[in-house]
Amino acid sequence: MKSYEETLKLLQDKGQTQLLKYYDELSENEKEALLEQINNIDFDVIDAGIAAMGKNERGSFKPLKALRIEDIEKEKDKDLETGLDAIKNGKVGAMLLAGGMGTRLGSDDPKGMYNIGLTKEVFIFQRIIENLLDVVNKAGAYIELFIMTSDKNHDKTVAFLKEKNYFGYDEKHITFFKQEMAAATDRNGKIYLEEKGRVSTSPNGNGGWFASMIRTGAIERVKSTGIEWLNVFAVDNVLQRIADPVFVGATINHNCEIGAKVVKKAARDEKVGVMCLEDDKPSIVEYYELDDKMMDEIDPETGERAYNYGVILNYLFNVKALFRVADMNMPLHVVEKKIQYVDDKGAVVKPEEPNGYKYESLVLDMIHMMDSCLPFEVKRNYEFAPVKNKTGVDSVESARALCKENGIEL
Ligand code: UTP
């Protein structure tokens, strides 16, 4: 345990002494907790994040062909058989990314606890587990489910799922683990206090999930059960098809290290990241990186736009390939967010507008670490209903409408 003096010295070196501003007002326990928290901060993340800002150097882009719905239909029987076989043999695990804060939705509870029901309770977690159970029942075998949480929502998530009896999932096949946290700063890189005795931290993005699996030991479950593929997915898509046997089979049969579920863009300039090749490796080109020429480029074989398929955060990763890249550094993204802080007068403020930065790594950067990728088209209205906001685009309202369209009672 480092002393006050040692901690002060560290903060002087890092230019972050504001973190001890209210130290004298704290109880002995709070003092100890704050010193420990400060000494656990990874200051390099902040320096690296700020240094990388605005320097998003990209390689040269080329189109990457997607397996379109009509192509999928042609090889469906074979892929279904391969996929179901892999699932029956326990080679596929489901990896739920549920460590995010869901700040846009504005609920203090974990996003999965959000009730989208109208006449009855339908929780987001419930929708996900029901969809996964469809495959479990079809395959006649349980799929290992991994749930990543963070310090901010772990206890509530675990308690909620237990109270709901895991919505019918066998708890023997569920493994929880926590992701890491990163300090949050103002726009000058000064770390915020979220309370007088607590540094403001937030989950370090969804890109660290495999590293966190290794660090927490959750990976032992992957190894002991012989899982070869991990289907990574977001908590907030209430129509998500997980461990979809045809998708699994197609990724295996096309000899790809990763499969990515994609949807056709709704418009040439839709604001979604699009699958592509970057320096001949799979990647995602952001909508603001697509110039007019790329936006209008046509694939001569299909007559469709060449950059036409957006990702929906549903990826099937080959575990061997994940181990191969496990030690590689991931790019850091500095994201503007609303961050609770203690103001100059010592009052806790919950801002209405973004007031600083969080430092995150993103799962989509892992795609570029893989050698080959199969973009696999799914019907947008059938598989993509993200709940990001309360109203408007990608909201509780739009997700409810899509559930209705798919005959799901709410
Ligand atoms: P989002 O990018 O929507 O972030 O996450 P968020 O934190 O949930 O929501 P906002 O931006 O604050 O409103 C996409 C997926 O990645 C997970 C989320 O739980 C969601 O499933 N995620 C995000 C993590 O698991 N960890 C993180 O640190 C961030």
CSV table of C-alpha atoms and ligand atoms in Angstrom, one decimal:
chain,number,residue,atom,x,y,z
A,1,MET,CA,0.0,0.0,0.0
A,2,LYS,CA,1.5,3.3,-1.1
A,3,SER,CA,1.6,6.2,1.3
A,4,TYR,CA,0.0,9.6,0.8
A,5,GLU,CA,3.4,11.2,0.1
A,6,GLU,CA,4.3,8.5,-2.5
A,7,THR,CA,0.9,9.0,-4.2
A,8,LEU,CA,1.2,12.8,-4.2
A,9,LYS,CA,4.6,12.4,-5.8
A,10,LEU,CA,3.2,10.1,-8.5
A,11,LEU,CA,0.4,12.6,-9.2
A,12,GLN,CA,2.8,15.5,-9.4
A,13,ASP,CA,4.8,13.6,-12.0
A,14,LYS,CA,1.6,12.9,-13.9
A,15,GLY,CA,0.1,16.4,-13.5
A,16,GLN,CA,-3.0,15.0,-11.8
A,17,THR,CA,-2.8,16.4,-8.2
A,18,GLN,CA,-6.4,17.4,-8.4
A,19,LEU,CA,-7.3,13.9,-7.3
A,20,LEU,CA,-6.1,14.6,-3.8
A,21,LYS,CA,-7.9,18.0,-3.5
A,22,TYR,CA,-10.5,16.7,-0.9
A,23,TYR,CA,-8.2,14.1,0.7
A,24,ASP,CA,-8.3,15.9,4.1
A,25,GLU,CA,-12.1,15.7,4.3
A,26,LEU,CA,-12.2,12.0,3.9
A,27,SER,CA,-12.6,9.3,6.6
A,28,GLU,CA,-9.6,7.0,7.2
A,29,ASN,CA,-11.2,4.2,5.1
A,30,GLU,CA,-12.1,6.5,2.3
A,31,LYS,CA,-8.5,7.8,2.3
A,32,GLU,CA,-7.1,4.3,2.0
A,33,ALA,CA,-9.5,3.4,-0.8
A,34,LEU,CA,-8.7,6.6,-2.8
A,35,LEU,CA,-4.9,6.0,-2.5
A,36,GLU,CA,-5.4,2.5,-3.7
A,37,GLN,CA,-7.6,3.5,-6.6
A,38,ILE,CA,-5.1,6.2,-7.7
A,39,ASN,CA,-2.2,3.8,-7.6
A,40,ASN,CA,-4.1,1.4,-9.8
A,41,ILE,CA,-4.7,3.9,-12.6
A,42,ASP,CA,-3.1,3.1,-15.9
A,43,PHE,CA,-1.9,6.6,-16.8
A,44,ASP,CA,-0.3,5.4,-20.0
A,45,VAL,CA,-3.8,4.8,-21.4
A,46,ILE,CA,-4.7,8.5,-21.0
A,47,ASP,CA,-1.3,9.6,-22.5
A,48,ALA,CA,-1.6,7.1,-25.4
A,49,GLY,CA,-5.3,8.0,-26.0
A,50,ILE,CA,-4.7,11.7,-26.1
A,51,ALA,CA,-1.6,11.3,-28.3
A,52,ALA,CA,-3.6,9.2,-30.8
A,53,MET,CA,-6.5,11.7,-31.0
A,54,GLY,CA,-7.1,12.8,-34.6
A,55,LYS,CA,-4.3,10.5,-35.9
A,56,ASN,CA,-6.4,7.7,-37.2
A,57,GLU,CA,-4.1,6.5,-39.9
A,58,ARG,CA,-5.7,4.1,-42.3
A,59,GLY,CA,-4.4,1.8,-44.9
A,60,SER,CA,-5.8,1.3,-48.4
A,61,PHE,CA,-9.4,0.1,-48.7
A,62,LYS,CA,-10.8,-2.5,-51.1
A,63,PRO,CA,-14.3,-4.0,-51.1
A,64,LEU,CA,-14.9,-7.3,-49.3
A,65,LYS,CA,-17.6,-9.5,-50.8
A,66,ALA,CA,-20.4,-10.5,-48.4
A,67,LEU,CA,-22.3,-13.8,-48.5
A,68,ARG,CA,-25.7,-12.4,-49.5
A,69,ILE,CA,-29.0,-13.8,-48.4
A,70,GLU,CA,-29.5,-15.4,-51.9
A,71,ASP,CA,-26.0,-17.0,-51.6
A,72,ILE,CA,-26.7,-18.2,-48.1
A,73,GLU,CA,-29.9,-19.9,-49.3
A,74,LYS,CA,-28.0,-21.9,-51.9
A,75,GLU,CA,-25.6,-23.5,-49.4
A,76,LYS,CA,-27.9,-23.4,-46.4
A,77,ASP,CA,-28.4,-27.2,-45.9
A,78,LYS,CA,-24.7,-27.9,-45.8
A,79,ASP,CA,-23.9,-24.9,-43.5
A,80,LEU,CA,-26.8,-25.8,-41.2
A,81,GLU,CA,-25.5,-29.3,-40.8
A,82,THR,CA,-21.9,-28.1,-40.1
A,83,GLY,CA,-23.1,-25.5,-37.7
A,84,LEU,CA,-25.4,-27.7,-35.7
A,85,ASP,CA,-22.7,-30.3,-35.5
A,86,ALA,CA,-20.3,-27.8,-34.1
A,87,ILE,CA,-22.9,-26.7,-31.5
A,88,LYS,CA,-23.8,-30.2,-30.5
A,89,ASN,CA,-20.1,-31.0,-30.0
A,90,GLY,CA,-19.8,-28.0,-27.7
A,91,LYS,CA,-17.4,-26.1,-30.0
A,92,VAL,CA,-19.4,-22.9,-30.0
A,93,GLY,CA,-19.7,-20.5,-27.0
A,94,ALA,CA,-21.8,-17.3,-26.7
A,95,MET,CA,-20.1,-14.2,-25.5
A,96,LEU,CA,-22.4,-11.4,-24.2
A,97,LEU,CA,-20.8,-8.0,-24.0
A,98,ALA,CA,-22.7,-6.4,-21.1
A,99,GLY,CA,-20.1,-4.2,-19.4
A,100,GLY,CA,-21.2,-1.0,-21.0
A,101,MET,CA,-22.9,1.8,-19.1
A,102,GLY,CA,-25.7,2.4,-21.5
A,103,THR,CA,-25.6,6.1,-20.7
A,104,ARG,CA,-27.7,7.1,-23.8
A,105,LEU,CA,-30.6,5.0,-22.5
A,106,GLY,CA,-30.3,6.8,-19.2
A,107,SER,CA,-31.2,4.1,-16.8
A,108,ASP,CA,-29.0,3.4,-13.7
A,109,ASP,CA,-29.5,-0.3,-14.0
A,110,PRO,CA,-27.6,-2.6,-16.4
A,111,LYS,CA,-29.1,-2.3,-19.9
A,112,GLY,CA,-30.1,-6.0,-19.9
A,113,MET,CA,-32.5,-5.3,-17.0
A,114,TYR,CA,-34.4,-2.8,-19.1
A,115,ASN,CA,-38.1,-3.8,-19.5
A,116,ILE,CA,-39.3,-3.3,-23.0
A,117,GLY,CA,-42.6,-5.0,-22.3
A,118,LEU,CA,-45.9,-3.2,-22.7
A,119,THR,CA,-48.5,-5.5,-21.3
A,120,LYS,CA,-46.1,-7.8,-19.5
A,121,GLU,CA,-42.4,-7.8,-18.4
A,122,VAL,CA,-40.0,-8.4,-21.3
A,123,PHE,CA,-36.4,-7.7,-20.2
A,124,ILE,CA,-33.6,-7.3,-22.7
A,125,PHE,CA,-31.7,-10.1,-21.0
A,126,GLN,CA,-34.8,-12.3,-21.4
A,127,ARG,CA,-35.0,-11.6,-25.1
A,128,ILE,CA,-31.4,-12.6,-25.6
A,129,ILE,CA,-31.7,-15.7,-23.5
A,130,GLU,CA,-34.9,-16.8,-25.2
A,131,ASN,CA,-33.2,-16.5,-28.6
A,132,LEU,CA,-30.2,-18.5,-27.4
A,133,LEU,CA,-32.5,-21.1,-26.0
A,134,ASP,CA,-34.1,-21.5,-29.5
A,135,VAL,CA,-30.7,-22.8,-30.7
A,136,VAL,CA,-30.1,-24.9,-27.5
A,137,ASN,CA,-33.4,-26.6,-28.1
A,138,LYS,CA,-32.8,-27.1,-31.8
A,139,ALA,CA,-29.3,-28.6,-31.2
A,140,GLY,CA,-30.3,-30.5,-28.1
A,141,ALA,CA,-27.2,-29.2,-26.3
A,142,TYR,CA,-26.4,-26.3,-24.1
A,143,ILE,CA,-24.2,-23.5,-25.4
A,144,GLU,CA,-21.7,-22.1,-22.9
A,145,LEU,CA,-22.7,-18.5,-22.2
A,146,PHE,CA,-20.1,-16.0,-21.0
A,147,ILE,CA,-21.3,-12.7,-19.7
A,148,MET,CA,-18.9,-9.8,-19.4
A,149,THR,CA,-19.8,-7.2,-16.8
A,150,SER,CA,-17.9,-4.3,-15.2
A,151,ASP,CA,-17.3,-3.1,-11.7
A,152,LYS,CA,-20.2,-0.7,-12.3
A,153,ASN,CA,-22.9,-3.3,-13.0
A,154,HIS,CA,-21.6,-6.7,-12.1
A,155,ASP,CA,-23.4,-7.3,-8.8
A,156,LYS,CA,-26.7,-6.0,-10.1
A,157,THR,CA,-26.5,-8.1,-13.3
A,158,VAL,CA,-25.6,-11.3,-11.4
A,159,ALA,CA,-28.3,-10.8,-8.8
A,160,PHE,CA,-31.0,-9.9,-11.4
A,161,LEU,CA,-30.3,-13.0,-13.5
A,162,LYS,CA,-30.3,-15.2,-10.5
A,163,GLU,CA,-33.6,-13.7,-9.2
A,164,LYS,CA,-35.1,-14.4,-12.7
A,165,ASN,CA,-33.8,-17.9,-12.6
A,166,TYR,CA,-31.6,-17.1,-15.7
A,167,PHE,CA,-34.8,-16.9,-17.7
A,168,GLY,CA,-34.7,-20.7,-18.0
A,169,TYR,CA,-31.0,-21.1,-18.9
A,170,ASP,CA,-29.1,-23.7,-17.0
A,171,GLU,CA,-26.8,-21.7,-14.7
A,172,LYS,CA,-24.2,-24.4,-14.9
A,173,HIS,CA,-23.5,-23.2,-18.4
A,174,ILE,CA,-23.1,-19.5,-17.5
A,175,THR,CA,-19.8,-17.9,-16.6
A,176,PHE,CA,-19.6,-14.2,-15.5
A,177,PHE,CA,-16.4,-12.2,-15.6
A,178,LYS,CA,-15.5,-8.5,-15.2
A,179,GLN,CA,-13.8,-6.3,-17.7
A,180,GLU,CA,-11.3,-3.7,-16.8
A,181,MET,CA,-11.9,-0.1,-16.0
A,182,ALA,CA,-10.1,3.1,-17.2
A,183,ALA,CA,-10.0,6.6,-15.7
A,184,ALA,CA,-12.2,9.3,-17.3
A,185,THR,CA,-10.9,12.8,-17.8
A,186,ASP,CA,-12.0,16.3,-18.7
A,187,ARG,CA,-11.1,17.6,-22.2
A,188,ASN,CA,-7.6,18.5,-21.0
A,189,GLY,CA,-6.8,15.0,-19.9
A,190,LYS,CA,-7.2,15.8,-16.2
A,191,ILE,CA,-8.8,12.8,-14.4
A,192,TYR,CA,-12.1,13.5,-12.8
A,193,LEU,CA,-13.1,12.7,-9.3
A,194,GLU,CA,-16.6,11.2,-9.4
A,195,GLU,CA,-16.9,11.8,-5.6
A,196,LYS,CA,-14.5,13.5,-3.3
A,197,GLY,CA,-13.0,10.1,-2.4
A,198,ARG,CA,-13.4,8.3,-5.7
A,199,VAL,CA,-11.7,8.5,-9.0
A,200,SER,CA,-14.1,8.6,-12.0
A,201,THR,CA,-13.6,5.3,-13.9
A,202,SER,CA,-15.6,3.6,-16.6
A,203,PRO,CA,-15.5,0.3,-18.4
A,204,ASN,CA,-12.5,0.3,-20.9
A,205,GLY,CA,-14.6,-0.5,-24.0
A,206,ASN,CA,-15.8,-3.7,-25.5
A,207,GLY,CA,-12.5,-4.5,-27.2
A,208,GLY,CA,-10.8,-5.9,-24.1
A,209,TRP,CA,-13.2,-8.8,-23.7
A,210,PHE,CA,-10.7,-11.6,-24.7
A,211,ALA,CA,-7.9,-10.0,-22.6
A,212,SER,CA,-10.3,-9.9,-19.7
A,213,MET,CA,-11.3,-13.5,-20.2
A,214,ILE,CA,-7.7,-14.4,-19.9
A,215,ARG,CA,-7.0,-12.1,-16.9
A,216,THR,CA,-10.0,-13.3,-14.9
A,217,GLY,CA,-9.6,-17.0,-15.7
A,218,ALA,CA,-12.9,-17.3,-17.6
A,219,ILE,CA,-10.8,-18.6,-20.4
A,220,GLU,CA,-10.3,-21.9,-18.5
A,221,ARG,CA,-13.9,-22.6,-19.1
A,222,VAL,CA,-13.3,-22.1,-22.8
A,223,LYS,CA,-10.4,-24.5,-22.8
A,224,SER,CA,-11.9,-27.2,-20.5
A,225,THR,CA,-15.1,-27.4,-22.6
A,226,GLY,CA,-13.2,-27.4,-25.9
A,227,ILE,CA,-14.8,-24.3,-27.4
A,228,GLU,CA,-13.3,-23.4,-30.8
A,229,TRP,CA,-15.6,-20.5,-31.7
A,230,LEU,CA,-16.9,-17.6,-29.7
A,231,ASN,CA,-19.9,-15.7,-30.9
A,232,VAL,CA,-19.5,-12.2,-29.5
A,233,PHE,CA,-22.6,-10.0,-29.3
A,234,ALA,CA,-24.0,-6.8,-27.8
A,235,VAL,CA,-26.5,-6.7,-25.0
A,236,ASP,CA,-28.8,-4.3,-26.7
A,237,ASN,CA,-30.0,-5.9,-29.9
A,238,VAL,CA,-33.3,-7.5,-28.8
A,239,LEU,CA,-33.7,-9.5,-32.1
A,240,GLN,CA,-30.2,-10.9,-32.0
A,241,ARG,CA,-29.8,-14.4,-33.3
A,242,ILE,CA,-26.9,-16.0,-31.3
A,243,ALA,CA,-25.0,-19.1,-32.2
A,244,ASP,CA,-27.1,-19.2,-35.4
A,245,PRO,CA,-26.2,-22.6,-36.8
A,246,VAL,CA,-26.2,-21.5,-40.5
A,247,PHE,CA,-23.9,-18.5,-39.7
A,248,VAL,CA,-21.5,-20.8,-37.7
A,249,GLY,CA,-21.5,-23.4,-40.5
A,250,ALA,CA,-20.9,-20.9,-43.2
A,251,THR,CA,-17.9,-19.3,-41.3
A,252,ILE,CA,-16.4,-22.8,-40.9
A,253,ASN,CA,-17.1,-23.9,-44.4
A,254,HIS,CA,-15.6,-20.8,-45.9
A,255,ASN,CA,-12.4,-21.3,-43.8
A,256,CYS,CA,-12.6,-17.9,-42.2
A,257,GLU,CA,-11.1,-16.9,-38.9
A,258,ILE,CA,-14.1,-14.7,-38.2
A,259,GLY,CA,-17.7,-14.4,-39.4
A,260,ALA,CA,-19.5,-11.0,-39.1
A,261,LYS,CA,-23.2,-10.6,-39.4
A,262,VAL,CA,-24.0,-7.7,-41.6
A,263,VAL,CA,-27.0,-5.9,-42.9
A,264,LYS,CA,-27.4,-4.2,-46.3
A,265,LYS,CA,-27.1,-0.4,-46.0
A,266,ALA,CA,-30.4,1.4,-46.1
A,267,ALA,CA,-28.9,4.3,-48.1
A,268,ARG,CA,-25.7,5.0,-49.9
A,269,ASP,CA,-24.7,7.4,-47.1
A,270,GLU,CA,-26.1,5.6,-44.1
A,271,LYS,CA,-24.1,6.2,-41.0
A,272,VAL,CA,-22.8,2.7,-40.3
A,273,GLY,CA,-19.4,1.2,-40.4
A,274,VAL,CA,-19.0,-1.0,-43.6
A,275,MET,CA,-17.1,-4.2,-44.0
A,276,CYS,CA,-14.1,-4.0,-46.3
A,277,LEU,CA,-10.5,-5.0,-46.8
A,278,GLU,CA,-7.8,-2.6,-45.4
A,279,ASP,CA,-4.3,-3.4,-46.7
A,280,ASP,CA,-5.8,-6.8,-47.7
A,281,LYS,CA,-7.0,-7.7,-44.2
A,282,PRO,CA,-10.6,-7.6,-43.1
A,283,SER,CA,-11.6,-4.3,-41.6
A,284,ILE,CA,-14.4,-1.7,-41.2
A,285,VAL,CA,-14.4,1.6,-43.0
A,286,GLU,CA,-16.4,4.2,-41.1
A,287,TYR,CA,-19.1,6.1,-42.9
A,288,TYR,CA,-17.2,9.4,-42.7
A,289,GLU,CA,-14.2,7.7,-44.3
A,290,LEU,CA,-16.2,6.8,-47.4
A,291,ASP,CA,-15.8,9.3,-50.1
A,292,ASP,CA,-18.3,9.7,-53.0
A,293,LYS,CA,-16.2,7.5,-55.3
A,294,MET,CA,-16.2,4.6,-52.8
A,295,MET,CA,-19.8,5.2,-51.9
A,296,ASP,CA,-20.9,4.8,-55.5
A,297,GLU,CA,-18.4,2.0,-56.5
A,298,ILE,CA,-20.3,-0.9,-58.0
A,299,ASP,CA,-19.4,-4.6,-57.7
A,300,PRO,CA,-19.5,-5.7,-61.4
A,301,GLU,CA,-20.5,-9.3,-60.4
A,302,THR,CA,-23.6,-8.4,-58.4
A,303,GLY,CA,-24.4,-4.9,-59.7
A,304,GLU,CA,-24.7,-3.8,-56.1
A,305,ARG,CA,-22.7,-1.1,-54.3
A,306,ALA,CA,-19.3,-2.5,-53.5
A,307,TYR,CA,-19.3,-1.0,-49.9
A,308,ASN,CA,-22.7,-2.1,-49.0
A,309,TYR,CA,-22.8,-4.1,-45.8
A,310,GLY,CA,-22.8,-2.7,-42.3
A,311,VAL,CA,-21.8,-4.5,-39.1
A,312,ILE,CA,-24.3,-5.2,-36.3
A,313,LEU,CA,-21.8,-6.3,-33.5
A,314,ASN,CA,-22.4,-10.0,-33.9
A,315,TYR,CA,-19.1,-11.7,-34.7
A,316,LEU,CA,-18.0,-15.4,-34.6
A,317,PHE,CA,-14.3,-15.5,-33.7
A,318,ASN,CA,-12.0,-18.5,-34.0
A,319,VAL,CA,-10.5,-19.2,-30.6
A,320,LYS,CA,-7.1,-20.2,-32.0
A,321,ALA,CA,-6.9,-17.0,-34.0
A,322,LEU,CA,-7.8,-15.0,-30.8
A,323,PHE,CA,-4.9,-16.6,-28.9
A,324,ARG,CA,-2.6,-15.7,-31.8
A,325,VAL,CA,-3.4,-12.0,-31.5
A,326,ALA,CA,-4.0,-11.9,-27.7
A,327,ASP,CA,-0.8,-10.0,-26.9
A,328,MET,CA,-1.2,-7.4,-29.7
A,329,ASN,CA,-2.0,-3.8,-28.6
A,330,MET,CA,-5.3,-2.5,-29.7
A,331,PRO,CA,-5.9,1.0,-30.8
A,332,LEU,CA,-7.3,3.4,-28.2
A,333,HIS,CA,-10.4,5.4,-28.9
A,334,VAL,CA,-11.1,8.6,-27.0
A,335,VAL,CA,-14.9,9.0,-26.7
A,336,GLU,CA,-16.8,12.1,-25.6
A,337,LYS,CA,-19.2,11.2,-22.8
A,338,LYS,CA,-21.2,12.7,-19.9
A,339,ILE,CA,-19.0,12.1,-16.9
A,340,GLN,CA,-20.1,12.7,-13.3
A,341,TYR,CA,-17.6,14.9,-11.5
A,342,VAL,CA,-17.0,17.0,-8.3
A,343,ASP,CA,-16.9,20.7,-9.1
A,344,ASP,CA,-14.6,23.4,-7.7
A,345,LYS,CA,-16.9,23.9,-4.7
A,346,GLY,CA,-17.0,20.2,-3.9
A,347,ALA,CA,-20.5,19.5,-5.3
A,348,VAL,CA,-21.2,16.3,-7.3
A,349,VAL,CA,-22.4,17.2,-10.8
A,350,LYS,CA,-24.2,15.0,-13.3
A,351,PRO,CA,-23.8,16.8,-16.6
A,352,GLU,CA,-26.5,16.9,-19.2
A,353,GLU,CA,-24.0,17.2,-22.1
A,354,PRO,CA,-20.7,15.5,-22.8
A,355,ASN,CA,-18.0,17.1,-20.6
A,356,GLY,CA,-15.0,14.9,-21.1
A,357,TYR,CA,-13.4,11.7,-22.4
A,358,LYS,CA,-13.5,8.0,-21.8
A,359,TYR,CA,-10.7,5.8,-23.1
A,360,GLU,CA,-11.9,2.6,-24.9
A,361,SER,CA,-10.7,-0.2,-27.1
A,362,LEU,CA,-13.4,-1.5,-29.5
A,363,VAL,CA,-14.2,-5.0,-30.6
A,364,LEU,CA,-14.4,-3.9,-34.2
A,365,ASP,CA,-10.6,-3.3,-34.2
A,366,MET,CA,-10.2,-7.0,-33.6
A,367,ILE,CA,-11.5,-7.8,-37.0
A,368,HIS,CA,-8.5,-6.2,-38.6
A,369,MET,CA,-6.3,-8.6,-36.5
A,370,MET,CA,-7.9,-11.6,-38.2
A,371,ASP,CA,-6.6,-13.0,-41.6
A,372,SER,CA,-9.9,-13.7,-43.1
A,373,CYS,CA,-13.5,-12.7,-42.6
A,374,LEU,CA,-16.9,-13.8,-43.9
A,375,PRO,CA,-19.5,-11.0,-43.9
A,376,PHE,CA,-22.8,-12.8,-43.6
A,377,GLU,CA,-25.9,-10.9,-44.6
A,378,VAL,CA,-29.0,-11.0,-42.4
A,379,LYS,CA,-32.4,-9.4,-42.8
A,380,ARG,CA,-32.2,-6.1,-41.0
A,381,ASN,CA,-35.8,-6.1,-39.7
A,382,TYR,CA,-35.5,-9.7,-38.6
A,383,GLU,CA,-32.2,-9.5,-36.7
A,384,PHE,CA,-31.4,-6.0,-35.8
A,385,ALA,CA,-33.3,-4.0,-33.2
A,386,PRO,CA,-30.7,-2.2,-31.1
A,387,VAL,CA,-31.8,-0.3,-28.0
A,388,LYS,CA,-29.4,2.6,-27.6
A,389,ASN,CA,-31.8,5.6,-26.8
A,390,LYS,CA,-35.1,6.0,-25.1
A,391,THR,CA,-36.8,7.5,-28.2
A,392,GLY,CA,-36.1,8.0,-31.9
A,393,VAL,CA,-33.5,6.1,-33.8
A,394,ASP,CA,-32.3,2.8,-32.3
A,395,SER,CA,-34.5,3.2,-29.3
A,396,VAL,CA,-36.9,1.4,-27.1
A,397,GLU,CA,-39.7,2.6,-29.4
A,398,SER,CA,-38.1,1.4,-32.6
A,399,ALA,CA,-37.1,-2.0,-31.0
A,400,ARG,CA,-40.7,-2.5,-29.8
A,401,ALA,CA,-42.0,-1.9,-33.3
A,402,LEU,CA,-39.6,-4.4,-34.7
A,403,CYS,CA,-40.5,-7.0,-32.1
A,404,LYS,CA,-44.1,-6.5,-33.1
A,405,GLU,CA,-43.2,-7.0,-36.7
A,406,ASN,CA,-41.6,-10.3,-35.8
A,407,GLY,CA,-44.6,-11.5,-33.8
A,408,ILE,CA,-42.9,-11.1,-30.4
A,409,GLU,CA,-45.5,-10.3,-27.7
A,410,LEU,CA,-44.6,-7.4,-25.5
B,1,UTP,P1,-22.2,0.8,-26.8
B,1,UTP,O1,-21.2,1.3,-27.7
B,1,UTP,O2,-23.6,0.9,-27.1
B,1,UTP,O3,-21.9,1.4,-25.3
B,1,UTP,O4,-21.9,-0.8,-26.5
B,1,UTP,P2,-22.7,1.5,-24.0
B,1,UTP,O5,-21.7,1.9,-22.9
B,1,UTP,O6,-23.5,0.2,-23.7
B,1,UTP,O7,-23.8,2.6,-24.2
B,1,UTP,P3,-23.6,4.2,-24.2
B,1,UTP,O8,-22.8,4.6,-25.4
B,1,UTP,O9,-23.0,4.6,-22.9
B,1,UTP,O10,-25.1,4.7,-24.4
B,1,UTP,C1,-22.1,-1.8,-27.4
B,1,UTP,C2,-22.0,-3.1,-26.6
B,1,UTP,O11,-20.7,-3.2,-26.0
B,1,UTP,C3,-20.8,-3.4,-24.6
B,1,UTP,C4,-22.2,-2.8,-24.3
B,1,UTP,O12,-22.7,-3.4,-23.0
B,1,UTP,C5,-23.0,-3.2,-25.5
B,1,UTP,O13,-23.4,-4.6,-25.4
B,1,UTP,N1,-19.7,-2.7,-23.9
B,1,UTP,C6,-19.5,-1.4,-24.2
B,1,UTP,C7,-19.0,-3.4,-23.0
B,1,UTP,O14,-19.3,-4.6,-22.7
B,1,UTP,N2,-18.0,-2.8,-22.3
B,1,UTP,C8,-17.7,-1.5,-22.6
B,1,UTP,O15,-16.8,-1.0,-21.9
B,1,UTP,C9,-18.5,-0.8,-23.5
